[in-house]
Short mmCIF file of C-alpha atoms in Angstrom, two decimals:
data_model
loop_
_atom_site.label_atom_id
_atom_site.label_comp_id
_atom_site.label_asym_id
_atom_site.label_seq_id
_atom_site.Cartn_x
_atom_site.Cartn_y
_atom_site.Cartn_z
CA UNK A 1 0.00 0.00 0.00
CA UNK A 2 2.96 2.30 0.15
CA UNK A 3 2.88 5.34 -2.10
CA UNK A 4 6.41 6.37 -1.22
CA UNK A 5 9.27 6.69 -3.65
CA UNK A 6 9.82 6.82 -7.37
CA UNK A 7 7.55 9.70 -8.32
CA UNK A 8 9.58 12.75 -7.34
CA UNK A 9 12.04 14.85 -9.32
CA UNK A 10 15.64 15.48 -8.35
CA UNK A 11 16.22 17.53 -5.16
CA UNK A 12 17.64 20.42 -7.15
CA UNK A 13 14.65 20.62 -9.46
CA UNK A 14 12.22 20.25 -6.59
CA UNK A 15 13.86 23.05 -4.64
CA UNK A 16 13.32 25.42 -7.53
CA UNK A 17 9.84 24.09 -8.32
CA UNK A 18 8.81 24.63 -4.71
CA UNK A 19 10.08 28.17 -4.86
CA UNK A 20 8.06 28.95 -7.95
CA UNK A 21 4.94 28.12 -5.95
CA UNK A 22 5.99 30.00 -2.82
CA UNK A 23 4.52 33.03 -1.15
CA UNK A 24 6.93 35.95 -1.10
CA UNK A 25 5.69 37.22 2.26
CA UNK A 26 7.73 39.11 4.84
CA UNK A 27 7.81 38.13 8.51
CA UNK A 28 6.16 40.23 11.15
CA UNK A 29 8.29 43.22 12.27
CA UNK A 30 9.11 41.61 15.60
CA UNK A 31 10.13 38.28 14.06
CA UNK A 32 13.70 37.58 15.21
CA UNK A 33 14.30 35.58 12.04
CA UNK A 34 13.71 38.54 9.74
CA UNK A 35 16.81 40.29 8.34
CA UNK A 36 17.43 43.91 9.35
CA UNK A 37 16.16 45.18 6.01
CA UNK A 38 13.51 43.10 4.23
CA UNK A 39 14.04 43.75 0.56
CA UNK A 40 11.48 41.34 -0.87
CA UNK A 41 7.97 42.56 -1.67
CA UNK A 42 5.07 41.34 0.42
CA UNK A 43 3.48 39.55 -2.52
CA UNK A 44 1.76 36.18 -2.71
CA UNK A 45 2.55 33.92 -5.63
CA UNK A 46 0.58 30.86 -6.75
CA UNK A 47 0.39 28.23 -4.02
CA UNK A 48 0.37 30.54 -0.99
CA UNK A 49 3.55 29.12 0.56
CA UNK A 50 5.60 31.34 2.88
CA UNK A 51 9.29 31.41 3.72
CA UNK A 52 11.68 33.56 5.73
CA UNK A 53 12.64 36.51 3.51
CA UNK A 54 16.34 37.01 2.97
CA UNK A 55 17.30 33.51 4.13
CA UNK A 56 18.37 30.39 2.23
CA UNK A 57 19.19 26.92 3.54
CA UNK A 58 22.38 25.76 1.83
CA UNK A 59 24.08 22.39 1.78
CA UNK A 60 27.65 22.72 0.54
CA UNK A 61 29.41 19.78 -1.07
CA UNK A 62 31.72 17.98 1.33
CA UNK A 63 34.63 18.31 -1.08
CA UNK A 64 34.29 22.08 -1.41
CA UNK A 65 37.08 24.08 0.20
CA UNK A 66 36.22 26.80 2.69
CA UNK A 67 37.32 29.45 0.22
CA UNK A 68 34.90 28.12 -2.41
CA UNK A 69 32.04 28.12 0.08
CA UNK A 70 32.85 31.68 1.07
CA UNK A 71 32.95 32.62 -2.59
CA UNK A 72 29.54 31.11 -3.25
CA UNK A 73 28.10 33.01 -0.30
CA UNK A 74 29.68 36.26 -1.44
CA UNK A 75 28.14 35.90 -4.91
CA UNK A 76 24.69 36.31 -3.38
CA UNK A 77 25.77 39.19 -1.14
CA UNK A 78 25.26 36.88 1.80
CA UNK A 79 26.72 35.67 5.07
CA UNK A 80 26.37 32.42 6.98
CA UNK A 81 24.41 33.32 10.12
CA UNK A 82 24.00 29.79 11.45
CA UNK A 83 25.45 26.36 10.78
CA UNK A 84 23.24 23.48 11.89
CA UNK A 85 25.03 20.24 12.71
CA UNK A 86 22.81 18.21 15.01
CA UNK A 87 24.10 15.33 17.09
CA UNK A 88 22.19 12.98 14.83
CA UNK A 89 23.90 14.41 11.74
CA UNK A 90 27.28 13.79 13.38
CA UNK A 91 26.22 10.28 14.36
CA UNK A 92 25.48 9.64 10.69
CA UNK A 93 28.95 10.85 9.71
CA UNK A 94 27.86 14.32 8.59
CA UNK A 95 30.21 16.87 10.14
CA UNK A 96 29.22 19.82 7.95
CA UNK A 97 25.43 19.92 8.24
CA UNK A 98 23.52 22.76 6.61
CA UNK A 99 24.05 26.52 6.62
CA UNK A 100 21.58 29.38 6.96
CA UNK A 101 22.72 32.07 4.54
CA UNK A 102 21.29 35.55 4.96
CA UNK A 103 21.24 37.49 1.70
CA UNK A 104 20.12 40.89 0.45
CA UNK A 105 19.01 39.33 -2.85
CA UNK A 106 15.48 38.01 -3.42
CA UNK A 107 15.38 34.39 -2.26
CA UNK A 108 14.48 33.05 -5.70
CA UNK A 109 17.44 34.85 -7.27
CA UNK A 110 19.84 33.74 -4.53
CA UNK A 111 18.78 30.10 -4.87
CA UNK A 112 19.26 30.13 -8.64
CA UNK A 113 22.76 31.59 -8.28
CA UNK A 114 23.74 29.19 -5.50
CA UNK A 115 22.48 26.16 -7.42
CA UNK A 116 24.71 27.18 -10.33
CA UNK A 117 27.78 27.11 -8.09
CA UNK A 118 29.67 23.76 -8.14
CA UNK A 119 30.42 24.00 -4.42
CA UNK A 120 26.69 23.83 -3.56
CA UNK A 121 24.80 20.54 -3.29
CA UNK A 122 21.42 22.24 -2.87
CA UNK A 123 19.85 25.53 -1.83
CA UNK A 124 16.26 26.03 -0.75
CA UNK A 125 13.95 28.45 1.09
CA UNK A 126 13.67 28.39 4.86
CA UNK A 127 9.97 27.59 4.72
CA UNK A 128 7.52 28.86 7.34
CA UNK A 129 5.08 26.24 8.66
CA UNK A 130 1.82 26.78 10.52
CA UNK A 131 -0.60 24.65 12.49
CA UNK A 132 -3.24 22.71 10.57
CA UNK A 133 -6.27 23.42 12.79
CA UNK A 134 -9.46 25.48 12.40
CA UNK A 135 -10.40 26.55 15.37
CA UNK A 136 -16.23 7.94 33.32
CA UNK A 137 -14.61 10.96 31.45
CA UNK A 138 -17.53 13.31 30.85
CA UNK A 139 -16.72 14.18 27.23
CA UNK A 140 -16.64 10.46 26.47
CA UNK A 141 -19.78 9.44 28.31
CA UNK A 142 -21.82 12.29 26.80
CA UNK A 143 -20.82 11.34 23.26
CA UNK A 144 -18.65 14.37 22.52
CA UNK A 145 -15.52 12.29 21.81
CA UNK A 146 -16.93 10.72 18.65
CA UNK A 147 -13.43 10.30 17.25
CA UNK A 148 -12.65 7.61 19.87
CA UNK A 149 -15.85 5.63 19.25
CA UNK A 150 -16.48 2.57 17.11
CA UNK A 151 -19.39 0.62 15.69
CA UNK A 152 -19.98 -1.47 18.81
CA UNK A 153 -18.89 0.94 21.55
CA UNK A 154 -21.16 2.90 23.85
CA UNK A 155 -21.52 5.68 22.82
CA UNK A 156 -21.13 4.43 19.25
CA UNK A 157 -20.07 6.06 16.01
CA UNK A 158 -19.08 3.87 13.09
CA UNK A 159 -16.81 6.58 11.70
CA UNK A 160 -14.72 6.99 14.86
CA UNK A 161 -11.22 5.57 15.25
CA UNK A 162 -12.37 2.48 17.16
CA UNK A 163 -10.01 3.28 20.04
CA UNK A 164 -12.79 2.68 22.56
CA UNK A 165 -13.15 -0.90 21.32
CA UNK A 166 -9.48 -1.42 22.14
CA UNK A 167 -10.12 0.09 25.57
CA UNK A 168 -12.93 -2.42 26.03
CA UNK A 169 -10.42 -5.20 25.42
CA UNK A 170 -8.23 -3.77 28.19
CA UNK A 171 -5.82 -2.01 25.85
CA UNK A 172 -5.40 1.40 27.46
CA UNK A 173 -1.86 1.35 28.82
CA UNK A 174 0.93 2.71 26.58
CA UNK A 175 3.07 3.81 29.52
CA UNK A 176 6.15 2.05 28.12
CA UNK A 177 5.90 4.05 24.89
CA UNK A 178 7.02 7.61 24.04
CA UNK A 179 5.42 9.87 21.42
CA UNK A 180 7.21 13.02 20.30
CA UNK A 181 5.01 16.05 19.63
CA UNK A 182 6.58 18.38 17.05
CA UNK A 183 4.25 21.35 17.24
CA UNK A 184 3.64 24.18 19.65
CA UNK A 185 4.39 23.31 23.24
CA UNK A 186 1.77 21.66 25.42
CA UNK A 187 0.43 22.33 28.90
CA UNK A 188 2.35 19.85 31.05
CA UNK A 189 0.33 20.78 34.16
CA UNK A 190 -3.09 20.18 32.58
CA UNK A 191 -5.23 17.94 34.78
CA UNK A 192 -5.75 15.51 31.89
CA UNK A 193 -2.10 15.48 30.76
CA UNK A 194 0.19 15.88 33.79
CA UNK A 195 0.33 12.15 34.54
CA UNK A 196 1.46 11.42 30.98
CA UNK A 197 4.28 13.94 30.68
CA UNK A 198 7.40 12.16 29.44
CA UNK A 199 10.90 12.87 30.69
CA UNK A 200 14.30 12.83 29.03
CA UNK A 201 16.06 10.07 31.00
CA UNK A 202 19.46 11.65 30.48
CA UNK A 203 18.63 15.01 32.03
CA UNK A 204 18.42 16.13 35.68
CA UNK A 205 15.77 18.76 36.33
CA UNK A 206 16.80 22.20 37.50
CA UNK A 207 20.54 21.74 37.90
CA UNK A 208 21.42 24.14 35.09
CA UNK A 209 23.61 21.55 33.39
CA UNK A 210 23.55 19.73 30.07
CA UNK A 211 23.63 16.31 31.68
CA UNK A 212 23.16 14.26 28.52
CA UNK A 213 25.61 16.29 26.43
CA UNK A 214 23.19 17.16 23.63
CA UNK A 215 23.91 20.89 23.87
CA UNK A 216 20.59 21.69 25.56
CA UNK A 217 20.41 22.59 29.25
CA UNK A 218 17.60 21.08 31.36
CA UNK A 219 15.63 19.65 28.42
CA UNK A 220 13.75 17.44 30.86
CA UNK A 221 10.38 17.52 29.09
CA UNK A 222 11.71 18.43 25.65
CA UNK A 223 12.95 21.66 24.08
CA UNK A 224 11.55 24.89 22.64
CA UNK A 225 13.44 25.38 19.37
CA UNK A 226 11.48 28.53 18.59
CA UNK A 227 12.50 30.26 21.84
CA UNK A 228 15.73 28.25 22.29
CA UNK A 229 14.97 27.31 25.89
CA UNK A 230 13.69 24.44 28.01
CA UNK A 231 10.19 25.87 28.46
CA UNK A 232 7.90 23.60 26.44
CA UNK A 233 4.77 25.48 27.51
CA UNK A 234 4.53 29.23 27.11
CA UNK A 235 0.93 29.93 27.96
CA UNK A 236 -2.41 30.34 26.25
CA UNK A 237 -0.95 30.45 22.74
CA UNK A 238 0.15 26.83 23.06
CA UNK A 239 -3.44 25.65 22.71
CA UNK A 240 -2.88 23.76 19.44
CA UNK A 241 -0.05 21.64 20.83
CA UNK A 242 -2.03 20.99 24.00
CA UNK A 243 -5.06 19.90 21.95
CA UNK A 244 -2.89 17.47 19.97
CA UNK A 245 -1.41 16.06 23.20
CA UNK A 246 -4.86 15.36 24.63
CA UNK A 247 -5.95 13.34 21.61
CA UNK A 248 -2.82 11.20 21.76
CA UNK A 249 -2.67 10.78 25.51
CA UNK A 250 -5.35 12.48 27.56
CA UNK A 251 -5.52 10.54 30.84
CA UNK A 252 -8.42 8.10 30.70
CA UNK A 253 -10.56 6.68 33.46
CA UNK A 254 -9.96 9.59 35.81
CA UNK A 255 -13.48 11.00 35.68
CA UNK A 256 -12.15 14.24 34.20
CA UNK A 257 -12.53 15.78 30.76
CA UNK A 258 -11.35 13.65 27.86
CA UNK A 259 -9.51 10.42 27.17
CA UNK A 260 -6.79 10.06 24.56
CA UNK A 261 -6.25 7.06 22.31
CA UNK A 262 -3.69 5.97 24.92
CA UNK A 263 -4.85 6.49 28.51
CA UNK A 264 -1.27 6.24 29.76
CA UNK A 265 1.68 7.22 27.56
CA UNK A 266 4.85 9.31 27.70
CA UNK A 267 4.54 12.61 25.80
CA UNK A 268 7.65 14.61 24.92
CA UNK A 269 7.67 18.03 23.27
CA UNK A 270 9.84 19.56 20.56
CA UNK A 271 8.26 22.97 20.22
CA UNK A 272 9.14 24.75 16.98
CA UNK A 273 5.92 26.63 16.23
CA UNK A 274 5.66 30.08 17.79
CA UNK A 275 3.50 33.14 17.25
CA UNK A 276 4.88 33.55 13.72
CA UNK A 277 4.80 29.87 12.79
CA UNK A 278 7.95 27.79 12.54
CA UNK A 279 10.84 27.44 10.12
CA UNK A 280 12.37 24.54 8.22
CA UNK A 281 15.60 25.03 10.17
CA UNK A 282 13.86 24.55 13.52
CA UNK A 283 11.74 21.66 12.20
CA UNK A 284 14.96 19.84 11.30
CA UNK A 285 16.34 20.43 14.80
CA UNK A 286 13.10 19.10 16.30
CA UNK A 287 13.08 15.92 14.21
CA UNK A 288 16.75 15.23 14.93
CA UNK A 289 16.20 15.94 18.64
CA UNK A 290 13.86 12.97 18.95
CA UNK A 291 16.03 10.76 16.76
CA UNK A 292 18.99 11.52 19.01
CA UNK A 293 16.98 10.75 22.16
CA UNK A 294 16.06 7.35 20.77
CA UNK A 295 19.44 6.39 19.37
CA UNK A 296 21.53 7.55 22.36
CA UNK A 297 19.17 6.90 25.27
CA UNK A 298 17.21 3.99 23.83
CA UNK A 299 13.82 5.43 24.74
CA UNK A 300 10.91 3.54 23.22
CA UNK A 301 9.89 6.38 20.89
CA UNK A 302 7.47 5.03 18.30
CA UNK A 303 6.47 8.16 16.39
CA UNK A 304 6.47 11.91 16.09
CA UNK A 305 3.14 13.67 15.60
CA UNK A 306 3.33 16.49 13.06
CA UNK A 307 0.17 18.62 12.81
CA UNK A 308 1.70 21.38 10.69
CA UNK A 309 2.39 22.27 7.09
CA UNK A 310 2.38 25.05 4.56
CA UNK A 311 5.95 24.93 3.27
CA UNK A 312 7.36 23.60 0.02
CA UNK A 313 9.82 20.80 -0.62
CA UNK A 314 12.96 20.78 1.54
CA UNK A 315 15.75 18.30 0.90
CA UNK A 316 17.20 19.11 4.32
CA UNK A 317 13.94 18.26 6.09
CA UNK A 318 13.47 15.12 4.03
CA UNK A 319 16.97 14.04 5.07
CA UNK A 320 16.05 14.57 8.75
CA UNK A 321 12.92 12.44 8.29
CA UNK A 322 15.17 9.82 6.71
CA UNK A 323 17.39 9.81 9.80
CA UNK A 324 14.27 9.24 11.91
CA UNK A 325 13.33 6.36 9.64
CA UNK A 326 16.74 4.76 10.15
CA UNK A 327 16.09 4.96 13.91
CA UNK A 328 12.68 3.29 13.57
CA UNK A 329 10.57 6.39 14.22
CA UNK A 330 7.34 7.01 12.31
CA UNK A 331 6.67 10.54 11.04
CA UNK A 332 2.89 11.00 11.17
CA UNK A 333 1.84 14.12 9.30
CA UNK A 334 -1.26 16.21 8.66
CA UNK A 335 -2.40 16.29 5.02
CA UNK A 336 -3.22 20.00 5.27
CA UNK A 337 -6.33 22.18 5.27
CA UNK A 338 -6.43 23.71 1.80
CA UNK A 339 -9.01 21.29 0.31
CA UNK A 340 -6.60 20.49 -2.53
CA UNK A 341 -5.48 17.36 -4.35
CA UNK A 342 -1.92 16.62 -3.24
CA UNK A 343 -1.26 14.89 -6.55
CA UNK A 344 -1.12 18.34 -8.15
CA UNK A 345 -0.53 20.71 -5.21
CA UNK A 346 2.25 20.96 -2.62
CA UNK A 347 1.35 19.19 0.65
CA UNK A 348 4.60 19.01 2.59
CA UNK A 349 5.63 17.52 4.92
CA UNK A 350 2.83 14.97 4.40
CA UNK A 351 3.90 14.03 0.87
CA UNK A 352 7.56 13.28 1.53
CA UNK A 353 8.27 9.82 0.05
CA UNK A 354 10.12 8.46 3.10
CA UNK A 355 8.95 5.01 4.17
CA UNK A 356 8.22 6.15 7.74
CA UNK A 357 5.71 8.86 6.74
CA UNK A 358 1.99 8.33 7.36
CA UNK A 359 -0.06 11.16 5.85
CA UNK A 360 -3.48 11.76 7.39
CA UNK A 361 -6.64 13.30 5.92
CA UNK A 362 -9.63 14.40 8.02
CA UNK A 363 -13.15 12.98 8.10
CA UNK A 364 -16.35 14.12 9.82
CA UNK A 365 -18.57 12.25 12.26
CA UNK A 366 -20.74 11.17 9.31
CA UNK A 367 -17.81 9.71 7.39
CA UNK A 368 -17.46 12.50 4.84
CA UNK A 369 -14.08 13.89 3.85
CA UNK A 370 -13.87 17.12 5.84
CA UNK A 371 -14.52 20.10 3.58
CA UNK A 372 -11.11 21.59 4.39
CA UNK A 373 -9.04 18.41 4.10
CA UNK A 374 -6.38 17.84 1.49
CA UNK A 375 -6.37 14.44 -0.19
CA UNK A 376 -4.36 12.42 -2.69
CA UNK A 377 -4.79 8.95 -4.15
CA UNK A 378 -1.06 8.19 -3.97
CA UNK A 379 0.20 10.88 -1.59
CA UNK A 380 -2.14 10.74 1.44
CA UNK A 381 -2.42 7.43 3.27
CA UNK A 382 -5.51 7.31 5.45
CA UNK A 383 -8.39 9.29 6.94
CA UNK A 384 -9.07 9.84 10.64
CA UNK A 385 -11.49 11.90 12.77
CA UNK A 386 -10.66 15.59 12.41
CA UNK A 387 -13.88 17.64 12.47
CA UNK A 388 -15.29 18.92 15.78
CA UNK A 389 -12.72 17.15 17.97
CA UNK A 390 -12.80 18.01 21.67
CA UNK A 391 -9.52 17.87 23.56
CA UNK A 392 -7.36 19.57 26.16
CA UNK A 393 -6.40 23.27 25.97
CA UNK A 394 -5.09 25.87 28.41
CA UNK A 395 -7.81 28.16 29.73
CA UNK A 396 -8.20 31.13 32.02
CA UNK A 397 -5.96 34.17 31.73
CA UNK A 398 -2.25 34.68 31.21
CA UNK A 399 -1.49 34.93 34.92
CA UNK A 400 -4.00 32.29 35.97
CA UNK A 401 -3.94 29.44 33.46
CA UNK A 402 -6.39 26.63 34.09
CA UNK A 403 -7.15 23.22 32.62
CA UNK A 404 -9.79 23.58 29.91
CA UNK A 405 -11.25 21.84 26.86
CA UNK A 406 -12.24 22.98 23.38
CA UNK A 407 -13.49 21.66 20.07
CA UNK A 408 -11.18 22.19 17.07
CA UNK A 409 -11.28 20.98 13.48
CA UNK A 410 -8.44 20.28 11.07
CA UNK A 411 -6.12 17.62 9.75
CA UNK A 412 -4.15 18.65 12.85
CA UNK A 413 -6.85 16.90 14.86
CA UNK A 414 -6.90 13.80 12.65
CA UNK A 415 -3.14 13.27 12.88
CA UNK A 416 -2.87 12.64 16.65
CA UNK A 417 -5.55 9.95 16.41
CA UNK A 418 -3.12 8.04 14.18
CA UNK A 419 -0.13 8.92 16.39
CA UNK A 420 -2.00 7.55 19.39
CA UNK A 421 -2.92 4.43 17.43
CA UNK A 422 0.75 3.86 16.60
CA UNK A 423 1.62 4.05 20.30
CA UNK A 424 -1.26 1.73 21.19
CA UNK A 425 -0.14 -0.86 18.66
CA UNK A 426 3.46 -0.68 19.87
CA UNK A 427 2.38 -1.06 23.50
CA UNK A 428 0.69 -4.40 22.80
CA UNK A 429 3.07 -5.55 20.05
CA UNK A 430 6.39 -4.50 21.62
CA UNK A 431 8.55 -6.27 19.03
CA UNK A 432 6.87 -4.50 16.10
CA UNK A 433 9.09 -2.37 13.88
CA UNK A 434 8.08 1.02 12.52
CA UNK A 435 7.37 -0.60 9.15
CA UNK A 436 5.16 -3.23 10.79
CA UNK A 437 3.25 -0.61 12.77
CA UNK A 438 2.64 1.41 9.63
CA UNK A 439 1.50 -1.72 7.81
CA UNK A 440 -0.89 -2.54 10.67
CA UNK A 441 -2.40 0.95 10.63
CA UNK A 442 -2.86 1.06 6.87
CA UNK A 443 -3.82 -2.60 6.56
CA UNK A 444 -6.64 -2.31 9.10
CA UNK A 445 -8.22 0.78 7.52
CA UNK A 446 -11.98 0.52 7.10
CA UNK A 447 -13.11 1.18 3.50
CA UNK A 448 -14.92 4.51 3.36
CA UNK A 449 -16.83 5.83 0.35
CA UNK A 450 -15.66 9.42 0.77
CA UNK A 451 -12.02 8.29 0.80
CA UNK A 452 -12.15 5.89 -2.14
CA UNK A 453 -9.70 7.14 -4.75
CA UNK A 454 -8.70 9.99 -2.44
CA UNK A 455 -6.26 8.27 -0.08
CA UNK A 456 -3.92 5.31 -0.57
CA UNK A 457 -5.95 2.93 1.61
CA UNK A 458 -9.34 4.18 0.50
CA UNK A 459 -10.29 4.03 4.16
CA UNK A 460 -10.25 5.45 7.68
CA UNK A 461 -8.38 4.61 10.87
CA UNK A 462 -9.60 1.53 12.71
CA UNK A 463 -7.69 0.89 15.93
CA UNK A 464 -10.31 -1.44 17.41
CA UNK A 465 -8.04 -4.47 17.15
CA UNK A 466 -4.88 -2.80 18.45
#
């Protein structure tokens, strides 16, 4: 059933193709990523994709001398403002990583000139990503959590994920499994999440030291790559990430609020989405962060949940997803909310051809493809509940944040149902590989008329047998 591989152009061609579809939009004035003088016009080209103005991600060839790299940068009136070499890159034998080049030329022009330089392997925009949401547990017993229901559960909904049927078989405990949330941060003190907050086993809380040697101090619950600090929850604006967390692992059976697909699970955060969205550069750091945690600490990390999109093709991000694949980590991604066919429109990161990607469309409680959901017969894998999904959010006011709940819609809401299902399957099939978990999820999909010819499986998530 895999749709991955064989249908994509060369990285160089894709980088330029993605740019031709991009939005030439400037960042907000207070965006720390924006160059001192934004020279590009605030215009929107076909496709509506945004990127950081005045910045290009560059991968130099390993054989290129430093003088040649400097020459290539000078040709575009640029300077290297950051070199990203994650621990996982080094572990894979890559000591040079990627460079963020700030230029006074228009990004499209700079990329074309860099790609013509023999010292450059590829050059691409630093895409800006956004969330993919439209804005005895009481929400279960009153029927609100339709996305957890199944045909034979009570309450019942044939178009739900079937998670409640698995609960009925005693399959609620995923406490030996980690899920990485690449998103906004999430409210670690929420009454329905606090018991499921995961911890980095190599870090000691509050000692001000980088105990595990990954370059990040006190990353006990994860890391904020947008703010470059250990705070994975920054208040009311982290509602999207908190909502995602509740669908994966809201504490079940506690008589409070909601229940996630997994009642007990370990949730870790790699926050890269802030008030202005998130960049490709920080997405790469987030993906590699979890890969490093698994490969060095051996944590049982089954998947990352990725409810974001809006950028074009990035070879650098695809490479990071490939490193996660080599570590046995699934990359579960939202199809996007533009109501477009991903066979002909850009739907990254969902349409990357890596074997570990599961791309998720959204369906309604009546089984229809959600009106906003992207789709693709060979690019999007499966549908899952994504319309009118109730989950955890921060409430109250900035100085008095409380545990609250809200109903959101989006492929962002569909994706964590699948992420939770992956954790549930791993919990009760501990020897399963990432490929086997993906095969189980896609192979158990229930045929659905609205998804026939629109997703690879032609069906929706069915976790009832997990």
